[in-house]
Tab-separated table of C-alpha atoms and ligand atoms in Angstrom:
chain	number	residue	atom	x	y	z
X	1	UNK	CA	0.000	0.000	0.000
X	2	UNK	CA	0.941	3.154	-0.766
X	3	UNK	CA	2.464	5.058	2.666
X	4	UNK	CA	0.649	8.039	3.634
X	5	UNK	CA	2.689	8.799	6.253
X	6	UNK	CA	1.376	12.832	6.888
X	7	UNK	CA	4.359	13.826	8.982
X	8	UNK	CA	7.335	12.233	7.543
X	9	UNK	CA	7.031	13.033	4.277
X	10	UNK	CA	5.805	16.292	5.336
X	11	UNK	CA	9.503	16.584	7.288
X	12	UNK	CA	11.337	15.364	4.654
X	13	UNK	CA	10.240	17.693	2.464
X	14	UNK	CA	10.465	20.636	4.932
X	15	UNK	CA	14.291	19.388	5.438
X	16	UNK	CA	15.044	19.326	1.679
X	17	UNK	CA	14.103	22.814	1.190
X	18	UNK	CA	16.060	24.007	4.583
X	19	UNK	CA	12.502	25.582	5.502
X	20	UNK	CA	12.764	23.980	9.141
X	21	UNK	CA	16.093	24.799	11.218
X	22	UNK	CA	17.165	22.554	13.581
X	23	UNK	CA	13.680	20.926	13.487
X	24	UNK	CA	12.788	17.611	15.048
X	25	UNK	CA	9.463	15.303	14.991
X	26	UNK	CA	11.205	12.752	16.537
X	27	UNK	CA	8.419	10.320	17.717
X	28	UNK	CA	5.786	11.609	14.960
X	29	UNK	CA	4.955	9.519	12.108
X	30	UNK	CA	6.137	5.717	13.752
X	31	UNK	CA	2.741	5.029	15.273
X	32	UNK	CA	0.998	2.138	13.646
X	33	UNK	CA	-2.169	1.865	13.643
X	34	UNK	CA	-3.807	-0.688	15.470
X	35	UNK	CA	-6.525	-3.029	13.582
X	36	UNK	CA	-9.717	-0.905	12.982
X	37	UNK	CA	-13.339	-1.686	12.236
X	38	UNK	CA	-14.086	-2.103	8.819
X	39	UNK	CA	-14.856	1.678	7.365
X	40	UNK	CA	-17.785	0.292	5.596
X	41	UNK	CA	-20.905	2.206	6.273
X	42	UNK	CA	-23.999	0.014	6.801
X	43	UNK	CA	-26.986	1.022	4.865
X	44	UNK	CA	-29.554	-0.925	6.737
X	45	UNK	CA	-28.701	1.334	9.522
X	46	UNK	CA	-29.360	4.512	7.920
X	47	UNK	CA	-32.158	6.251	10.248
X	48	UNK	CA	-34.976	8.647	8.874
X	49	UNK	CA	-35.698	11.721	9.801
X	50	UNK	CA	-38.046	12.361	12.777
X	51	UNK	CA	-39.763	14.947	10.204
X	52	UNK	CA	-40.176	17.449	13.124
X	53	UNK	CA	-38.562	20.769	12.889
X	54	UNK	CA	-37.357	22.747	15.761
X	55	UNK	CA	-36.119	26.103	14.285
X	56	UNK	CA	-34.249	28.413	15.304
X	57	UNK	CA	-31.452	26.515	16.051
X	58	UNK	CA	-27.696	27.006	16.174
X	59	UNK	CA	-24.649	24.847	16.539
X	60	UNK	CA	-20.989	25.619	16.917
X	61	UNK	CA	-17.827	23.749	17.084
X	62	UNK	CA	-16.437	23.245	20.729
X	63	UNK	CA	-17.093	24.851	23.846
X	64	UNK	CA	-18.140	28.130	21.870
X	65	UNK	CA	-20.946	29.175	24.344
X	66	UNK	CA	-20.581	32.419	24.635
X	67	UNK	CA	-20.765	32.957	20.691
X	68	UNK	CA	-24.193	30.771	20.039
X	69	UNK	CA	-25.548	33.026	23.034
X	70	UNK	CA	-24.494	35.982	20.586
X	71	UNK	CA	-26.190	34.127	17.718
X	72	UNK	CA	-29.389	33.033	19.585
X	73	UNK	CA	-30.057	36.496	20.392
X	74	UNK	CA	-29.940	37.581	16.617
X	75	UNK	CA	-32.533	34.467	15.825
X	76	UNK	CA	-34.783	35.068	18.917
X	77	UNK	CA	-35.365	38.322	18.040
X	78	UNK	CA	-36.592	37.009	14.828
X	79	UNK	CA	-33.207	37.984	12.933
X	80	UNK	CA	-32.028	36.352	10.099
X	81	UNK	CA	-29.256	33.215	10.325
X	82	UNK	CA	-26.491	34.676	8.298
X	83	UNK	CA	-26.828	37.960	10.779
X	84	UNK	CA	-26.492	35.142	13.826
X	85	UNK	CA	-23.345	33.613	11.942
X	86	UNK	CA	-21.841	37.146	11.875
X	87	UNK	CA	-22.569	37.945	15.795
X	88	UNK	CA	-21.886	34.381	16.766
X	89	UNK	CA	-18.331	34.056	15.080
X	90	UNK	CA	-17.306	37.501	16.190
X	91	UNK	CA	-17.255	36.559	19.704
X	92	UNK	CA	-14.515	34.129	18.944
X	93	UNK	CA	-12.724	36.179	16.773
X	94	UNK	CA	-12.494	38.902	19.690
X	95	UNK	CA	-11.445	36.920	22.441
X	96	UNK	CA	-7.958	37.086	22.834
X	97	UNK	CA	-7.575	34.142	25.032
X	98	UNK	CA	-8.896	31.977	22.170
X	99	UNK	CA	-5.182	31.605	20.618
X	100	UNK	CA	-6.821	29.518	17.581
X	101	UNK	CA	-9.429	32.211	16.261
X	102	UNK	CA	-8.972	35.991	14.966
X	103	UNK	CA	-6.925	38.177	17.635
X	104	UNK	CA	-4.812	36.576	19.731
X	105	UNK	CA	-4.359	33.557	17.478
X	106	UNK	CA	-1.066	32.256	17.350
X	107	UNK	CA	1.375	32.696	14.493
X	108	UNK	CA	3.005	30.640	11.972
X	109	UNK	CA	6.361	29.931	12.096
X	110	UNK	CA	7.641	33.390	11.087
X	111	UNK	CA	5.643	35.064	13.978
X	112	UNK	CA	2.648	36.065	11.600
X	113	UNK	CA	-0.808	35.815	12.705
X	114	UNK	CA	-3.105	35.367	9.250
X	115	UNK	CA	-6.448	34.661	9.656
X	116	UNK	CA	-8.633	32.311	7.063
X	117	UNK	CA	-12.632	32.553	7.504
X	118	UNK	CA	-15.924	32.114	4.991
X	119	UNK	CA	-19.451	32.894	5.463
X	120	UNK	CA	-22.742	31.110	3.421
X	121	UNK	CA	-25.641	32.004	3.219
X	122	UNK	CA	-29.246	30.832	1.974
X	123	UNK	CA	-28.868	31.431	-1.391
X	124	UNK	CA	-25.688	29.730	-2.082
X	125	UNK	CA	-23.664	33.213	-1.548
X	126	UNK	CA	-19.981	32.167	-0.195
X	127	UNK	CA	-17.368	34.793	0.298
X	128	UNK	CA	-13.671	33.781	1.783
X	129	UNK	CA	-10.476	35.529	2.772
X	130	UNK	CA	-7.258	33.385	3.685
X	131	UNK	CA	-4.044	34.049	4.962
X	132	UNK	CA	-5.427	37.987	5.927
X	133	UNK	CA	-3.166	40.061	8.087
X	134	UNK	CA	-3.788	42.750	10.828
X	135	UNK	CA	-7.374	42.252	10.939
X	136	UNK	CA	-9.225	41.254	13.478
X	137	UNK	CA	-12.642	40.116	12.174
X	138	UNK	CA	-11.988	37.983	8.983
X	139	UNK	CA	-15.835	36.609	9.532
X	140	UNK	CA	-17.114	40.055	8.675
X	141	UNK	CA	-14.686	40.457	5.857
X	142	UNK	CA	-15.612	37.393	4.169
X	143	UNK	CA	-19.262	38.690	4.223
X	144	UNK	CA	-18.189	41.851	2.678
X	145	UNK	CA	-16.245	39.495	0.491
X	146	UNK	CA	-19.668	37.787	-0.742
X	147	UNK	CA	-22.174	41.167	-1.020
X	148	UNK	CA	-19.936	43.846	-2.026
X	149	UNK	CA	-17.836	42.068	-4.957
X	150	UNK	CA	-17.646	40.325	-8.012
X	151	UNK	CA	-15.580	37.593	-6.461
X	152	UNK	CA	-15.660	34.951	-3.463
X	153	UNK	CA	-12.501	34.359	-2.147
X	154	UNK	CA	-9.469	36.805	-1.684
X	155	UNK	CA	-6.124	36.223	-0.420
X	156	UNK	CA	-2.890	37.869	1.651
X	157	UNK	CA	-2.483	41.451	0.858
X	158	UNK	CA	-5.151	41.895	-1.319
X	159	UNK	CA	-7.780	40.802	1.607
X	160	UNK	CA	-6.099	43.397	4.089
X	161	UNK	CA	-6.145	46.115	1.467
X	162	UNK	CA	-10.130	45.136	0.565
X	163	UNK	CA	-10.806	45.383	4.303
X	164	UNK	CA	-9.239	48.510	5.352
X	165	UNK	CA	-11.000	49.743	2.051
X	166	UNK	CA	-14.648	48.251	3.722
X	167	UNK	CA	-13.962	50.311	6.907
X	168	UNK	CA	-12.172	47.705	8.756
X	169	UNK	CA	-8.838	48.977	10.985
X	170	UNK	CA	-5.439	47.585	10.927
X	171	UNK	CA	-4.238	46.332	14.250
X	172	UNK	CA	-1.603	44.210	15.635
X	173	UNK	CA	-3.198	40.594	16.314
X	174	UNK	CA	-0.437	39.185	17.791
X	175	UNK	CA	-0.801	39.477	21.345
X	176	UNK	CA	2.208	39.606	24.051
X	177	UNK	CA	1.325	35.985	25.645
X	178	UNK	CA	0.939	34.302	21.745
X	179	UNK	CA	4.594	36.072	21.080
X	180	UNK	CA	6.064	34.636	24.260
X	181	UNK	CA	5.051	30.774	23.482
X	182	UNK	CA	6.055	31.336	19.904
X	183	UNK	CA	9.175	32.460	21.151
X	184	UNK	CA	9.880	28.926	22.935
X	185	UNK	CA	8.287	27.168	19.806
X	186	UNK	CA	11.432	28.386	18.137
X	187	UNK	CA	13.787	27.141	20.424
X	188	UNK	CA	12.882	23.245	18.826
X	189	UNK	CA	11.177	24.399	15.999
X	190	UNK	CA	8.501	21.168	16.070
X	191	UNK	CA	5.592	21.339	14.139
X	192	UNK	CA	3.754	19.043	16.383
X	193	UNK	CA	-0.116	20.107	15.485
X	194	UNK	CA	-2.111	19.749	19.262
X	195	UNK	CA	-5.039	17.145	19.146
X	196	UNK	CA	-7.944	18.979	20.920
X	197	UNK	CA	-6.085	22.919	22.113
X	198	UNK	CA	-7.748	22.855	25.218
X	199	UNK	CA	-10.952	22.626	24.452
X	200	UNK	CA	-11.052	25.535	22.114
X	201	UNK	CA	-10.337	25.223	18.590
X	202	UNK	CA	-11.488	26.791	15.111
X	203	UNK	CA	-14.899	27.662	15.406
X	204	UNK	CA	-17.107	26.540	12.390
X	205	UNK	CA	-20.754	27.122	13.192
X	206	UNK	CA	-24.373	26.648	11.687
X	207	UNK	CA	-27.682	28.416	12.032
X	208	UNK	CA	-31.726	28.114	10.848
X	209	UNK	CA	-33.923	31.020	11.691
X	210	UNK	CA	-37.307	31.348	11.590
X	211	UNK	CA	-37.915	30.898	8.419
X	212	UNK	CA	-36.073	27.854	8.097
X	213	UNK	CA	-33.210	29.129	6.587
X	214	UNK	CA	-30.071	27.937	6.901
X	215	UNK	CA	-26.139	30.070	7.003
X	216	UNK	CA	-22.667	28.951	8.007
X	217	UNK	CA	-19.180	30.305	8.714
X	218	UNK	CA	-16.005	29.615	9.821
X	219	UNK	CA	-12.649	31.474	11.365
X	220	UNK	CA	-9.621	30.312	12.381
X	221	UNK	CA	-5.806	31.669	12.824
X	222	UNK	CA	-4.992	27.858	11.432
X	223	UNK	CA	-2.688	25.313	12.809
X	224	UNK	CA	-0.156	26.841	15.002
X	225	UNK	CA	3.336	27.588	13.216
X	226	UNK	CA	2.382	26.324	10.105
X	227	UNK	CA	4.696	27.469	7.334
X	228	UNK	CA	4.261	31.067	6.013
X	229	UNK	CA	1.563	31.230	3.177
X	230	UNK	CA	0.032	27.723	4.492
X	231	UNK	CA	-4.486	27.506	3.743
X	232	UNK	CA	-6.026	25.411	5.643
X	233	UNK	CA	-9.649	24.074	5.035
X	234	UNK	CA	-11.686	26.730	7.429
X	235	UNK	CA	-12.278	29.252	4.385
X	236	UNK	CA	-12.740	26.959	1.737
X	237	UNK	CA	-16.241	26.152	0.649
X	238	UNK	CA	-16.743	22.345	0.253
X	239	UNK	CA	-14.431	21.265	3.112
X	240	UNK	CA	-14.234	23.409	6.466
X	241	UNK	CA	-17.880	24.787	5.541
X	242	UNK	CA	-20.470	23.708	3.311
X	243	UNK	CA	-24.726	24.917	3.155
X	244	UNK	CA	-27.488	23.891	1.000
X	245	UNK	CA	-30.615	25.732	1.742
X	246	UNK	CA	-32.422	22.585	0.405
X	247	UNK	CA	-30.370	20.091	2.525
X	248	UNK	CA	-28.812	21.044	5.662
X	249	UNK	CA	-24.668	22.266	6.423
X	250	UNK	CA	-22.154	21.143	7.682
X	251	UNK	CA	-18.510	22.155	8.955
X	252	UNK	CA	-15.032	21.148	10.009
X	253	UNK	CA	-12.295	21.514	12.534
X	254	UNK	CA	-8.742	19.828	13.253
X	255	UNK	CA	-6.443	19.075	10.437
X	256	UNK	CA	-7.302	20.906	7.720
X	257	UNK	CA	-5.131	18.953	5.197
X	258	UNK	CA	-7.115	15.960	5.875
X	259	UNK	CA	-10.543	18.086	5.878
X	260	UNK	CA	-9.694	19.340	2.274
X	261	UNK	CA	-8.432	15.959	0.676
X	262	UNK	CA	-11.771	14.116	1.315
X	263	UNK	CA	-14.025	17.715	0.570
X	264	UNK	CA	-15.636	16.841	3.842
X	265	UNK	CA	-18.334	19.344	4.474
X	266	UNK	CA	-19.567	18.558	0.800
X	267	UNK	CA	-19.535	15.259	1.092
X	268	UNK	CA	-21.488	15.535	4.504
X	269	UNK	CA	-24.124	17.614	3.032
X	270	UNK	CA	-24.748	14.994	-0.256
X	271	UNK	CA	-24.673	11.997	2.236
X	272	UNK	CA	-27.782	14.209	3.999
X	273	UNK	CA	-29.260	14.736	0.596
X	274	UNK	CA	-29.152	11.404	0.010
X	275	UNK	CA	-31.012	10.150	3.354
X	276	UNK	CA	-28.425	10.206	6.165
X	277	UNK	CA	-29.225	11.804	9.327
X	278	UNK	CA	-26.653	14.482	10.212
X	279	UNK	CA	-24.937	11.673	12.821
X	280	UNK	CA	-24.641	9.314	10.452
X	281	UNK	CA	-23.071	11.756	7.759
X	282	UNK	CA	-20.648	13.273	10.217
X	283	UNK	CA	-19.264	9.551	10.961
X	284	UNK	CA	-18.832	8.587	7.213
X	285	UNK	CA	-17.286	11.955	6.875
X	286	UNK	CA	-14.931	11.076	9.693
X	287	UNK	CA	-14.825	7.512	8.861
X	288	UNK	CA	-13.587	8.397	4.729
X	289	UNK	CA	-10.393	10.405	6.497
X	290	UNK	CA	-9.690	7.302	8.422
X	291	UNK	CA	-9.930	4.951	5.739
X	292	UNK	CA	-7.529	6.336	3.582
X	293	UNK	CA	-4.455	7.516	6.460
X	294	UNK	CA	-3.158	5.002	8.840
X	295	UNK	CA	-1.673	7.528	10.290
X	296	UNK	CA	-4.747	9.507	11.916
X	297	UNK	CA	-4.265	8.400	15.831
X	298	UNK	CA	-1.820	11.656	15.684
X	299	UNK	CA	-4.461	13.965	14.315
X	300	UNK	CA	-8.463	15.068	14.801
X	301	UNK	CA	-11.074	15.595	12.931
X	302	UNK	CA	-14.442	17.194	14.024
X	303	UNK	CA	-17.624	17.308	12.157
X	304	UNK	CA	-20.472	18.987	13.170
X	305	UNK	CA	-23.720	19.239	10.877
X	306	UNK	CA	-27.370	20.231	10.990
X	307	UNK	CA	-30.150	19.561	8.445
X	308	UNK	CA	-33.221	21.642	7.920
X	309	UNK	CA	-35.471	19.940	10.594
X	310	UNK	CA	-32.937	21.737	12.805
X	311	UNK	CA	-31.374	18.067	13.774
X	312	UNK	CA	-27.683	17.825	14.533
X	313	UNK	CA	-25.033	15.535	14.219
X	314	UNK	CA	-21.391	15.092	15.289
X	315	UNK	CA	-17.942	12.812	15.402
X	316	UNK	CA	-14.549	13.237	15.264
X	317	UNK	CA	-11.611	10.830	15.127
X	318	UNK	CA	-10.387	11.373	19.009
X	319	UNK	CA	-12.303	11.677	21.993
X	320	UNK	CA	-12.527	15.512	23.800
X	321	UNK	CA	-14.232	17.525	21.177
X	322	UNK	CA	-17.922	18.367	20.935
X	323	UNK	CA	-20.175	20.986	20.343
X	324	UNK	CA	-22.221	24.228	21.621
X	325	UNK	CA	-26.621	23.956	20.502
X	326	UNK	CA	-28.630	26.783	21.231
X	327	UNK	CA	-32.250	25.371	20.388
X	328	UNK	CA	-36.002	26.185	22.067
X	329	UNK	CA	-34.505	28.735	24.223
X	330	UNK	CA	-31.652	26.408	25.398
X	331	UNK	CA	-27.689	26.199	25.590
X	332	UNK	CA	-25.891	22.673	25.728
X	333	UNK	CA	-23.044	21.011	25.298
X	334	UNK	CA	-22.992	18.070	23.404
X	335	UNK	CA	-19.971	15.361	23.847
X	336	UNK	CA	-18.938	13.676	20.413
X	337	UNK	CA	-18.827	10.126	19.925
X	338	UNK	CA	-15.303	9.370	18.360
X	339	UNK	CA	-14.045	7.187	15.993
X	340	UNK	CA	-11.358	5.964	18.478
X	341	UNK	CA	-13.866	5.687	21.392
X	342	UNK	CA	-11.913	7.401	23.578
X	343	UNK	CA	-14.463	9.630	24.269
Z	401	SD4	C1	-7.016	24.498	9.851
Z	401	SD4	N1	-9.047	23.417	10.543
Z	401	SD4	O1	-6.519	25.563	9.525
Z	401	SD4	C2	-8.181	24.529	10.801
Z	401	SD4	C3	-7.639	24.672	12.165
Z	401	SD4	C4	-8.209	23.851	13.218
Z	401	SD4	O2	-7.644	22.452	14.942
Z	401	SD4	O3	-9.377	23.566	13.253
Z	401	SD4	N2	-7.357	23.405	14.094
Z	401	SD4	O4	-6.589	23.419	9.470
């Protein structure tokens, strides 16, 4: 079989082009994995729909509470879901002790914080900017991104400048205590990507207001000391975000690499189209990643999706993530079931 060892080639390549000084991932890469259930999904055990709906509704990725209280308030009040999105992800982005969203995320390897993050809405509008600098709500960007141009995705410089054009200020995002533990990052230089950052992680969310519409987003600062210029999946529509106004959404966190090589929000929403429930489309989603990398005890994955009856779904690969539900006036947490069972 073909090796598809993630980290060692990734080193080896890293090495050959002198990117990484004095770099180590000694220990990364060598685990085997252990036998694993067959990947097969089981069609007999594909569930219907309840057929009730229970709108408004919003999930989020992780323990994001305080940002689907910020969105519930927009759909109580009768708002619409891509205005809860907007409130609902700016929370994140604005809290600087989230070090893996907007300000106060931590910076690749060169000690820049860029910022990836997309916005859909209803009527199939997507707008995207990656690898944006010095601006602290990439969320709202991407929005402007999707109403106020011709285009849906823009990148680096070009972003920053479109932003500060829109009204948006330039500011430092790179706060004092993300410089300090970049500053000891450097000392080994390992790219060692964090299963499960306390808790607190990219934050990909979904909403249905009253009228049974459905939005999405998603922000992140992207893996920690990733290499300059590196994309992950948060901003790009098909894998860390996907919406069908007909179907349902879903959306991503963890290793984006893996995230964009299987399309997995996409292929989460067809598997919906086609009959799953959101659960069992978030494990096939999770289960396709698996399948094809013997090396995924040393990453996650998180999937979280919702279909228009306002049901939800969930799984990741390793135990420790789940996700924030405001629905009929209520906030809870919701534990994942993992592919690992750990959790
Ligand atoms: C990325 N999916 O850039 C994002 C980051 C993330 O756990 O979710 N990290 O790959």
């Amino acid at each position: 079989a073909q090796s598809r060892d993630y980290y060692s080639k990734w080193y080896y390549k890293m090495k050959r082009r002198n990117f990484l000084k004095n770099a180590s991932l000694t220990g990364l890469g060598l685990a085997v994995a252990p036998a694993i259930a067959s990947c097969e999904t089981d069609d007999k055990k594909v569930k219907k729909s309840t057929g009730k709906t229970v709108v408004p509704v919003v999930v989020a990725t992780w323990r994001f509470h305080n940002a689907t209280k910020a969105a519930w308030e927009v759909l109580e009040k009768g708002g619409t879901s891509i205005d809860a999105i907007e409130a609902g992800c700016r929370v994140e982005e604005a809290d600087l002790k989230n070090t893996t969203v907007g300000n106060g995320g931590a910076p690749d390897r060169d000690g820049n914080v860029t910022l990836d993050a997309c916005i859909m809405s209803k009527d199939g509008g997507y707008g995207a900017v990656v690898c944006m600098e010095n601006i602290a709500h990439p969320i709202s960007v991407a929005r402007k991104v999707m109403e106020e141009t011709p285009h849906v995705l823009l990148a680096g410089k070009g972003a920053e400048q479109f932003a500060v054009e829109q009204g948006f200020k330039r500011e430092n995002l790179l706060t004092e205590a993300s410089k300090k533990a970049w500053e000891k990052w450097k000392v080994k230089s390992e790219y060692k990507p964090i299963i499960n950052i306390e808790n607190h992680d990219t934050i990909g969310m979904l909403a249905i207001d009253k009228n049974g519409d459905i939005s999405g987003g998603c922000t992140t600062s992207g893996m920690a000391y990733k290499m300059s210029g590196r994309v992950g999946d948060s901003a790009v529509i098909g894998s860390g975000l996907f919406i069908d106004n007909t179907v349902g959404g879903a959306t991503a966190t963890g290793m984006g690499e893996e995230v964009l090589k299987t399309v997995g929000s996409f292929l989460i929403v067809e598997l919906m189209r086609q009959g799953r429930t959101p659960q069992e489309a978030c494990e096939e989603g999770v289960k396709r990643i698996v399948a094809s990398n013997p090396n995924y005890q040393n990453f996650q994955v998180g999937y979280v999706a919702l279909n228009k009856q306002g049901e939800y779904g969930c799984y990741c690969i390793h135990g420790g993530f789940g996700i924030s539900k405001f629905q009929e006036g209520k906030q809870t947490y919701i534990d994942s079931k993992a592919y690992t069972k750990k959790g």
